[in-house]
CSV table of C-alpha atoms and ligand atoms in Angstrom, one decimal:
chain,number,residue,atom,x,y,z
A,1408,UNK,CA,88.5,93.6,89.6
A,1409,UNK,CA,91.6,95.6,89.3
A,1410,UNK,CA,91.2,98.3,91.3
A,1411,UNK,CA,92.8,100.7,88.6
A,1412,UNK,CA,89.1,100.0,87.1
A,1413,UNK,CA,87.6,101.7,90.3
A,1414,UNK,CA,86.5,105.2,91.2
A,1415,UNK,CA,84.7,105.8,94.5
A,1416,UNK,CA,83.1,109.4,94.4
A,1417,UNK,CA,80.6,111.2,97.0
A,1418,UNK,CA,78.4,114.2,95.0
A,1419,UNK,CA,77.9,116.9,97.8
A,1420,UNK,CA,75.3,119.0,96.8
A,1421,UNK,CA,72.2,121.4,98.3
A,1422,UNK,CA,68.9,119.9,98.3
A,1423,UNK,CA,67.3,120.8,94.8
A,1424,UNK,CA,70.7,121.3,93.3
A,1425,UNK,CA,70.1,118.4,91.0
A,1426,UNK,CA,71.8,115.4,92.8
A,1427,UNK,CA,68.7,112.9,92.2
A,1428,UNK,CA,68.3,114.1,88.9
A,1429,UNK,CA,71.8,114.0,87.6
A,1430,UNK,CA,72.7,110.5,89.1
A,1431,UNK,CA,69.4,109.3,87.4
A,1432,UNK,CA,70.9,110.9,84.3
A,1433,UNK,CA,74.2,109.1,84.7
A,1434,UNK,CA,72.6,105.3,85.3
A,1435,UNK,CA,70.7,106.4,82.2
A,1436,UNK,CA,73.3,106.4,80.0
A,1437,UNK,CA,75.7,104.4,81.5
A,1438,UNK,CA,73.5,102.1,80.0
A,1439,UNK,CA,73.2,103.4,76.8
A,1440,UNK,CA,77.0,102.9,77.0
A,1441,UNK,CA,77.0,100.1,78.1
A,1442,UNK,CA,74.9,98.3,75.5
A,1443,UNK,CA,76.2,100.9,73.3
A,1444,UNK,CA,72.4,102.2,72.3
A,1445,UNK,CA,71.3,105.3,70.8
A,1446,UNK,CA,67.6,105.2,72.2
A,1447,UNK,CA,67.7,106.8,75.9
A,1448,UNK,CA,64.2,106.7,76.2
A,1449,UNK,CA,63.7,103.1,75.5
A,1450,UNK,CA,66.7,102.2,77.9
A,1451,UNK,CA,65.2,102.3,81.3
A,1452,UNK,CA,61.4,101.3,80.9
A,1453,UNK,CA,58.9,101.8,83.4
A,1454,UNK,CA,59.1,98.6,84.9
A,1455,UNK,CA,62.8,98.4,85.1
A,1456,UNK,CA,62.5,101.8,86.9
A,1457,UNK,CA,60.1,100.9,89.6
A,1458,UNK,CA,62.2,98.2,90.2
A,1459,UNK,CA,65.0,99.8,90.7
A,1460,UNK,CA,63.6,102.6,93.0
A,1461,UNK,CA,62.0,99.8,94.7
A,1462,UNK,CA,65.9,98.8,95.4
A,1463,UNK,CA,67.0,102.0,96.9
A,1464,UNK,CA,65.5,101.3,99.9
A,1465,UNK,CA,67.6,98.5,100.0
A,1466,UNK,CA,70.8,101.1,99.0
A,1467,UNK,CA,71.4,104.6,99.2
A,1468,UNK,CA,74.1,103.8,96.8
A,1469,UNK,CA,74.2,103.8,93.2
A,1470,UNK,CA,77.0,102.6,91.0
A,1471,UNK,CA,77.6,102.7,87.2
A,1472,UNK,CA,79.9,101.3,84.9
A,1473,UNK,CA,81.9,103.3,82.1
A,1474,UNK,CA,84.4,102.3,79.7
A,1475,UNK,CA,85.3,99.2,81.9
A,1476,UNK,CA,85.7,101.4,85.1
A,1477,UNK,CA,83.0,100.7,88.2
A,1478,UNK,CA,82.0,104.1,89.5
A,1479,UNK,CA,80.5,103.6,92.7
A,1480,UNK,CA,78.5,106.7,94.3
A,1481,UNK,CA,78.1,107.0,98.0
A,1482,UNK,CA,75.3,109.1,99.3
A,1483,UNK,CA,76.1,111.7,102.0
A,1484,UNK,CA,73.6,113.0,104.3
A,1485,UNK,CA,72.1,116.5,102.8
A,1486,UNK,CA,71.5,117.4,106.5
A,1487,UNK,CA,71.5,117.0,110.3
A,1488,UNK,CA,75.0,114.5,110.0
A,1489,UNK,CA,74.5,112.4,113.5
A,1490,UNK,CA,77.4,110.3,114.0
A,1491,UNK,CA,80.0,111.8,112.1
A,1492,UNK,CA,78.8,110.4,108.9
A,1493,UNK,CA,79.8,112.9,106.4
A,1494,UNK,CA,83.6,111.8,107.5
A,1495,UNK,CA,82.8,108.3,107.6
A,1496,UNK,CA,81.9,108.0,103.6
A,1497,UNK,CA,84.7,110.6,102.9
A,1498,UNK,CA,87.0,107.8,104.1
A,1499,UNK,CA,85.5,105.4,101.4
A,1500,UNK,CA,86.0,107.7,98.5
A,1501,UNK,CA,89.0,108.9,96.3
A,1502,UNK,CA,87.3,112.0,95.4
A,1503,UNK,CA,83.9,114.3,95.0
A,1504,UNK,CA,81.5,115.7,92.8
A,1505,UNK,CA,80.7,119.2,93.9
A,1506,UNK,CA,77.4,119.5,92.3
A,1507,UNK,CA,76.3,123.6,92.5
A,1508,UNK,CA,72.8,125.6,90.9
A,1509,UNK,CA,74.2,127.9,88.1
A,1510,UNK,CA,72.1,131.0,89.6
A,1511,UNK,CA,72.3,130.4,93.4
A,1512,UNK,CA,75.9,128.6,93.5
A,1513,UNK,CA,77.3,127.1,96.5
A,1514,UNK,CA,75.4,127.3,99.8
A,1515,UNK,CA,76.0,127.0,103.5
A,1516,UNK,CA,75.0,123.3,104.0
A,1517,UNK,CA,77.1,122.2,101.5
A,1518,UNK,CA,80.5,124.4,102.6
A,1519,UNK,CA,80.5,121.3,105.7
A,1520,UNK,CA,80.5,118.3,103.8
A,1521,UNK,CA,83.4,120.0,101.3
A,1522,UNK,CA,84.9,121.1,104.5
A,1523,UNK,CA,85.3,117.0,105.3
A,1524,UNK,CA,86.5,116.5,101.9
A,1525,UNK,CA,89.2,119.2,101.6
A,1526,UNK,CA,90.4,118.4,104.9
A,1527,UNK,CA,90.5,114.6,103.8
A,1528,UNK,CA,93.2,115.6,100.8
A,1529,UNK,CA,90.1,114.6,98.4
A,1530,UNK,CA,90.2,116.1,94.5
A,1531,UNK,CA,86.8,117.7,93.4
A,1532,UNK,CA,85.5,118.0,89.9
A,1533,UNK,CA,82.9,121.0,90.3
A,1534,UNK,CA,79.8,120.2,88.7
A,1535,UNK,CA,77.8,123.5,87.4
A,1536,UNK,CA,74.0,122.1,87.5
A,1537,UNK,CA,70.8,123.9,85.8
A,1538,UNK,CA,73.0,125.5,83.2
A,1539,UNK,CA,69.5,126.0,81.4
A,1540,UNK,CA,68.0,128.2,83.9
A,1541,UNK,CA,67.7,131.5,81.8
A,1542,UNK,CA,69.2,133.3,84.7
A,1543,UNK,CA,72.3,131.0,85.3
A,1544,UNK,CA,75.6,132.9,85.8
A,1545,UNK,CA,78.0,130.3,85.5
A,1546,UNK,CA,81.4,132.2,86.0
A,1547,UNK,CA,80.1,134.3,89.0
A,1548,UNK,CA,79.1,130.4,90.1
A,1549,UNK,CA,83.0,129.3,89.6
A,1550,UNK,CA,84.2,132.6,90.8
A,1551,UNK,CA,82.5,132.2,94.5
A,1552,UNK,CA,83.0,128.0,94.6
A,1553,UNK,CA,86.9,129.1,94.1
A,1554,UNK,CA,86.7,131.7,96.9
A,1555,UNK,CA,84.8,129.0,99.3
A,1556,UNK,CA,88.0,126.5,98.6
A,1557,UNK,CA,90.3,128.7,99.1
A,1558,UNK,CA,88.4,129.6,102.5
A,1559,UNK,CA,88.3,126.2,103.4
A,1560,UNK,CA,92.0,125.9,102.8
A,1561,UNK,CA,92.5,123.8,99.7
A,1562,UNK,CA,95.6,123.0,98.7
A,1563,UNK,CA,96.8,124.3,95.5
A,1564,UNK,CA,95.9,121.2,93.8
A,1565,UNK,CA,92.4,120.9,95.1
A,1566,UNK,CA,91.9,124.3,94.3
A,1567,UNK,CA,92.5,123.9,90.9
A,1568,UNK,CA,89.6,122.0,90.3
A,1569,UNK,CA,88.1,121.2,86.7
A,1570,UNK,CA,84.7,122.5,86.4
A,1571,UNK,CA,81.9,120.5,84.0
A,1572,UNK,CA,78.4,122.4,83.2
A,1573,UNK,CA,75.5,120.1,83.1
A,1574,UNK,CA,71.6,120.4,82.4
A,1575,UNK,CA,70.7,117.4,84.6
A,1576,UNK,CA,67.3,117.5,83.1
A,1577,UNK,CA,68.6,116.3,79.5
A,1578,UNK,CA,71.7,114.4,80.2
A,1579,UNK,CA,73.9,117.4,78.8
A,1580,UNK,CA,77.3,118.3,79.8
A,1581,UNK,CA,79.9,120.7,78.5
A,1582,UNK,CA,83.5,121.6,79.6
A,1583,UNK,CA,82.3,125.2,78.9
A,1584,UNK,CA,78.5,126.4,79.5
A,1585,UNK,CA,78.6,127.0,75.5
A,1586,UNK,CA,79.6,123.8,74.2
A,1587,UNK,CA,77.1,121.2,75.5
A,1588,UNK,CA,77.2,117.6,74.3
A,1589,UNK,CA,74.0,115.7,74.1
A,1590,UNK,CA,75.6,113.5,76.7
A,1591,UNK,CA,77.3,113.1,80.0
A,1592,UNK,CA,80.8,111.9,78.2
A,1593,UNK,CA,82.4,115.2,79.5
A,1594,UNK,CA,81.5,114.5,83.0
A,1595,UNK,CA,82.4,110.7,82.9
A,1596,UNK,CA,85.6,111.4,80.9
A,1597,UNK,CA,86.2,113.6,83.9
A,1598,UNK,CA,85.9,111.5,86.3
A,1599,UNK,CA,88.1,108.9,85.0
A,1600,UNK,CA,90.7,111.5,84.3
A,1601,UNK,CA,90.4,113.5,87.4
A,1602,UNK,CA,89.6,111.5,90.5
A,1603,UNK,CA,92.3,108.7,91.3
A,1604,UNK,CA,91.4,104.8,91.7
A,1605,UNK,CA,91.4,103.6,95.3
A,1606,UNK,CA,94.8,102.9,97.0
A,1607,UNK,CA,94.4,99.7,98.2
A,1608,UNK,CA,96.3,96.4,98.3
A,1609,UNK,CA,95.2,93.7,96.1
A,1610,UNK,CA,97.4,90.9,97.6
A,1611,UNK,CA,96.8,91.6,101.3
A,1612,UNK,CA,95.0,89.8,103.9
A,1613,UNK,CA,91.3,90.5,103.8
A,1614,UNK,CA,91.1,94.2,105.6
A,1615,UNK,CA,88.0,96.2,105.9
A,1616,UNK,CA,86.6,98.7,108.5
A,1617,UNK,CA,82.7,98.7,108.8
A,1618,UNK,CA,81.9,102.6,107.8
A,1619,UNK,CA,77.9,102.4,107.5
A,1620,UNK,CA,75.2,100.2,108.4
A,1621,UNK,CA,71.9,99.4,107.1
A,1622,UNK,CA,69.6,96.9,107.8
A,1623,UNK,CA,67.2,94.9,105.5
A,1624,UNK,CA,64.0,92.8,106.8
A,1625,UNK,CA,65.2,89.7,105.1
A,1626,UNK,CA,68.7,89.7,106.0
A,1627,UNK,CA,69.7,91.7,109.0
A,1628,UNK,CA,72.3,93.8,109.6
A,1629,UNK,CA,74.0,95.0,107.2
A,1630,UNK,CA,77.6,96.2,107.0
A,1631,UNK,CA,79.2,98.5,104.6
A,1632,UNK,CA,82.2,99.6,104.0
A,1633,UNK,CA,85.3,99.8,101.3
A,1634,UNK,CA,87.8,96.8,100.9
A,1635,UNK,CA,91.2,97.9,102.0
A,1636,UNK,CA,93.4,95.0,101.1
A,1637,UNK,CA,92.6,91.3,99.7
A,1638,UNK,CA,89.6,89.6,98.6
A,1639,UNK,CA,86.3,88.4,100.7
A,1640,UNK,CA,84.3,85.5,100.0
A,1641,UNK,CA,80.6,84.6,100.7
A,1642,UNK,CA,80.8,82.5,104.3
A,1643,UNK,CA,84.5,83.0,104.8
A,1644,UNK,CA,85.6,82.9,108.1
A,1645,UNK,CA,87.3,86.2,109.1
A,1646,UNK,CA,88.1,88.0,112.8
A,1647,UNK,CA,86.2,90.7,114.3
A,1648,UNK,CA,88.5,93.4,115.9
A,1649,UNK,CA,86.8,96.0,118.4
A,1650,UNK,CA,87.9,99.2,118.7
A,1651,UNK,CA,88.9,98.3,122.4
A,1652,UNK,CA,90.9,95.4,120.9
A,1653,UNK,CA,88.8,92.5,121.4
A,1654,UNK,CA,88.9,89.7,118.7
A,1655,UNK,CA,85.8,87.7,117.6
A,1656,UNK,CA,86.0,84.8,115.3
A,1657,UNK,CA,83.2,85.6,113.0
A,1658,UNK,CA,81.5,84.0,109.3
A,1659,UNK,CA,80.3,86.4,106.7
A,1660,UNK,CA,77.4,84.9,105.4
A,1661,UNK,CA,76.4,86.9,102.3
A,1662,UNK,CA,78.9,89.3,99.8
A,1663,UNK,CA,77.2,92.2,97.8
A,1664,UNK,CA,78.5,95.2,95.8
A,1665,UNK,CA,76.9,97.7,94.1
A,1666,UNK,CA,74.9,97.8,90.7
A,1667,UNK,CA,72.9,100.8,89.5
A,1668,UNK,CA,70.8,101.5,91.9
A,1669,UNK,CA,70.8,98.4,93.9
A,1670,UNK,CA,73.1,95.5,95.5
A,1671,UNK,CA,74.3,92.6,93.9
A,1672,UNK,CA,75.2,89.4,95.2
A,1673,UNK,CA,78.5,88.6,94.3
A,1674,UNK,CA,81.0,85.2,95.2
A,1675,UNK,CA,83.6,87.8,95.8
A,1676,UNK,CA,84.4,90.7,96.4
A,1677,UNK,CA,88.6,92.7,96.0
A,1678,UNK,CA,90.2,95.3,97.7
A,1679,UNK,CA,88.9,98.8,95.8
A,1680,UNK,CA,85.3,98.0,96.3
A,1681,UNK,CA,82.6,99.4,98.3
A,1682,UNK,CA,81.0,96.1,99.6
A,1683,UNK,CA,78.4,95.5,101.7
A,1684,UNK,CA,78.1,92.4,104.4
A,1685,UNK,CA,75.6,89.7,106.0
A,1686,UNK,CA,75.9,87.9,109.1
A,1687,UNK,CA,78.0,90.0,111.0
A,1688,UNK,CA,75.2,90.6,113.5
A,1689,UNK,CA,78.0,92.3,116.5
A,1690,UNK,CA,80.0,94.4,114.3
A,1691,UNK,CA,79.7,98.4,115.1
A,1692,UNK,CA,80.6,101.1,113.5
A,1693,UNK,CA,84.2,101.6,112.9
A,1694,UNK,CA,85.4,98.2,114.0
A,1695,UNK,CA,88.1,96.0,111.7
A,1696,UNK,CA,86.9,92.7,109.9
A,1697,UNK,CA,89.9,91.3,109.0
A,1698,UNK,CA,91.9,87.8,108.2
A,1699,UNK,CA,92.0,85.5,111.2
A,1700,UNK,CA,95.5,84.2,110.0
A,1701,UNK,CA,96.8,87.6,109.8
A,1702,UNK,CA,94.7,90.1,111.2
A,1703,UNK,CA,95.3,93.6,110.7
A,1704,UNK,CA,93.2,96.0,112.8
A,1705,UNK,CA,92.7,99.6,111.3
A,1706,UNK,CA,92.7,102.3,113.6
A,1707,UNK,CA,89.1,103.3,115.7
A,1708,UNK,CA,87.1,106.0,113.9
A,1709,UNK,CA,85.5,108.2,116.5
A,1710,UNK,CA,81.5,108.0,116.4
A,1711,UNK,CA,79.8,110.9,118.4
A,1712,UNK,CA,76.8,110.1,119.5
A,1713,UNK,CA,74.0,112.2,118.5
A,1714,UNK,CA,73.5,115.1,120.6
A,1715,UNK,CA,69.9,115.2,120.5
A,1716,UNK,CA,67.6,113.0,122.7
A,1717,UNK,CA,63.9,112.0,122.7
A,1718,UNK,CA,63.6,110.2,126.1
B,3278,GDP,P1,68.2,117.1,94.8
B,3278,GDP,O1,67.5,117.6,95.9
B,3278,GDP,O2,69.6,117.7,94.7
B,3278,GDP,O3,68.3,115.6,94.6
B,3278,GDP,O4,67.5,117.7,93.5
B,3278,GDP,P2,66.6,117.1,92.4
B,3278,GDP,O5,67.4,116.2,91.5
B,3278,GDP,O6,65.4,116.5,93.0
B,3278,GDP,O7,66.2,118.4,91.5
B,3278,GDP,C1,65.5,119.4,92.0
B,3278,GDP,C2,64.7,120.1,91.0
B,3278,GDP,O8,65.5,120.7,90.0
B,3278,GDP,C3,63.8,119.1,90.2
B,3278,GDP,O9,62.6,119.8,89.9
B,3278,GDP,C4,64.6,118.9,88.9
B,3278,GDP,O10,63.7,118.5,87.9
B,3278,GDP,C5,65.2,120.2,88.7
B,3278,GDP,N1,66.5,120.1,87.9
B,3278,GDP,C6,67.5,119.2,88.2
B,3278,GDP,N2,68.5,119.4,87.3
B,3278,GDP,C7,68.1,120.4,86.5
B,3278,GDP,C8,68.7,121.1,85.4
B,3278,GDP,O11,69.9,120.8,85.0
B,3278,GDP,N3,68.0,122.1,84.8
B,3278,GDP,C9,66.8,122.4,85.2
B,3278,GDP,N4,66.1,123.4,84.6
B,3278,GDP,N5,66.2,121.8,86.3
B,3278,GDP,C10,66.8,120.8,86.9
């Protein structure tokens, strides 16, 4: 997949902003685009949903596909972030959704994860959520998310951020609160527009650092992280670099990426993707998995261990 055709985004928002319902929204009608349908309802049936939220335990990642180009969501923690995970997923993604209430607008919890993001160079599309709500006040919403940037210390650029107004609720968006479409187009023209494609390097030797874990009952560990440069294949043989340097000869046994709201076994996998990894039982946060014939080992991330104990 050329990676032109990729767009790796984090939403940060505040718990009952509207993150669950909007991304639900989106795999909605990325469908409907997809198949190119004009019945939402009759898109995702019952079954097909219960499946797929059956799946998210398997994946706190969703990904959708729109005109040709993979979006691929990572979820960040809403809360407590143990482990410096907030800065871990901002290093997978090219850009965020900044998903705010139209009445209550942005709030504390949410100023930290942008923080991460600003401070990252990241581009945000701001995402003005519950437009519906009788009460919303949409430019006093933009007014105090520009203030918080600029408070952060946004660059010009980032502070310049195109805003989109959604009703989550209906699948509406609207480049101004007064001209809704009955669809999402706005938002996903947006983000093809707005946020830029990873930078990777499709030639390369096989490069990856692993940026999450998660762990199935079938399968193991599981290790996730964003292809920096070449392909990966199911059971190729690649080397494991610590972040103290030592090298392990290791076999990745299977390849996923992300589809909807679950994971997809794929033959391969190519630089741009957020892929995740069986088999690689030893490999820690933060450590390189790289080409044994030309390894090249990224540079340790820092993983603070959680402050709080229960002994
Ligand atoms: P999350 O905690 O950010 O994932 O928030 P949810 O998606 O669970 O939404 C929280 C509540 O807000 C739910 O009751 C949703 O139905 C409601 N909600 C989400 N989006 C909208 C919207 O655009 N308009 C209205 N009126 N309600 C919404």
């Amino acid at each position: 997949m050329n990676p032109q055709n990729i767009r790796n985004i984090a939403i940060i928002a505040h718990v009952d902003h509207g993150k669950t319902t909007l991304v639900d929204a989106m795999l909605k009608q990325a469908r409907i685009f997809r198949e190119n349908q004009q019945v939402a309802d009759r898109v995702m049936d019952s079954n097909d949903l219960e499946r797929e939220r059956g799946i998210t335990i398997l994946s706190k990642n969703t990904s959708i596909t729109y005109k040709g180009v993979k979006i691929n969501i990572v979820d960040t923690p809403g809360h407590a972030d143990f482990g410096g995970e907030v800065e871990r997923v901002m290093n997978m993604v090219d850009g965020v959704l900044l998903l705010v209430d139209s009445v209550e607008g942005p709030m504390p919890q949410t100023k930290f994860v942008l923080r991460q993001a600003l401070e990252r160079g990241l581009k945000a599309i701001v995402v003005v959520n519950k437009i519906d709500r009788p009460n919303a006040r949409p430019d006093f919403v933009v007014d105090t998310t520009f203030d918080l940037f600029v408070d952060l210390g946004a660059d010009e650029e980032q502070a310049d951020f195109p805003v989109i107004y959604t009703n989550a609720l209906t699948g509406q968006s609207g480049l101004e609160p007064g001209e809704m479409t009955d669809n999402l187009e706005p938002l996903f023209e947006q983000i093809l527009d707005t946020l830029p494609s990873p930078d990777v390097e499709t030639e390369g030797p096989t490069q990856m650092q692993a940026t999450l874990m998660g762990y199935d009952d079938y399968k193991g560990k599981i290790v996730i992280g964003r292809l920096n440069s070449g392909s990966i294949e199911k059971n190729q043989n690649v080397l494991h670099i610590l972040s103290d340097g030592t090298q392990k000869p290791l076999k990745v046994a299977q390849v996923f990426t992300h589809q909807g709201l679950g994971r997809v076994e794929v033959e391969r996998a190519t630089a741009g993707d957020i892929i995740a990894l069986t088999g690689l039982g030893n490999v820690g946060i933060g450590d390189t998995i790289t080409d044994p014939e030309d390894p090249r080992p990224l540079p340790p991330i820092k993983v603070e261990e959680p402050t709080l104990r229960i002994t």
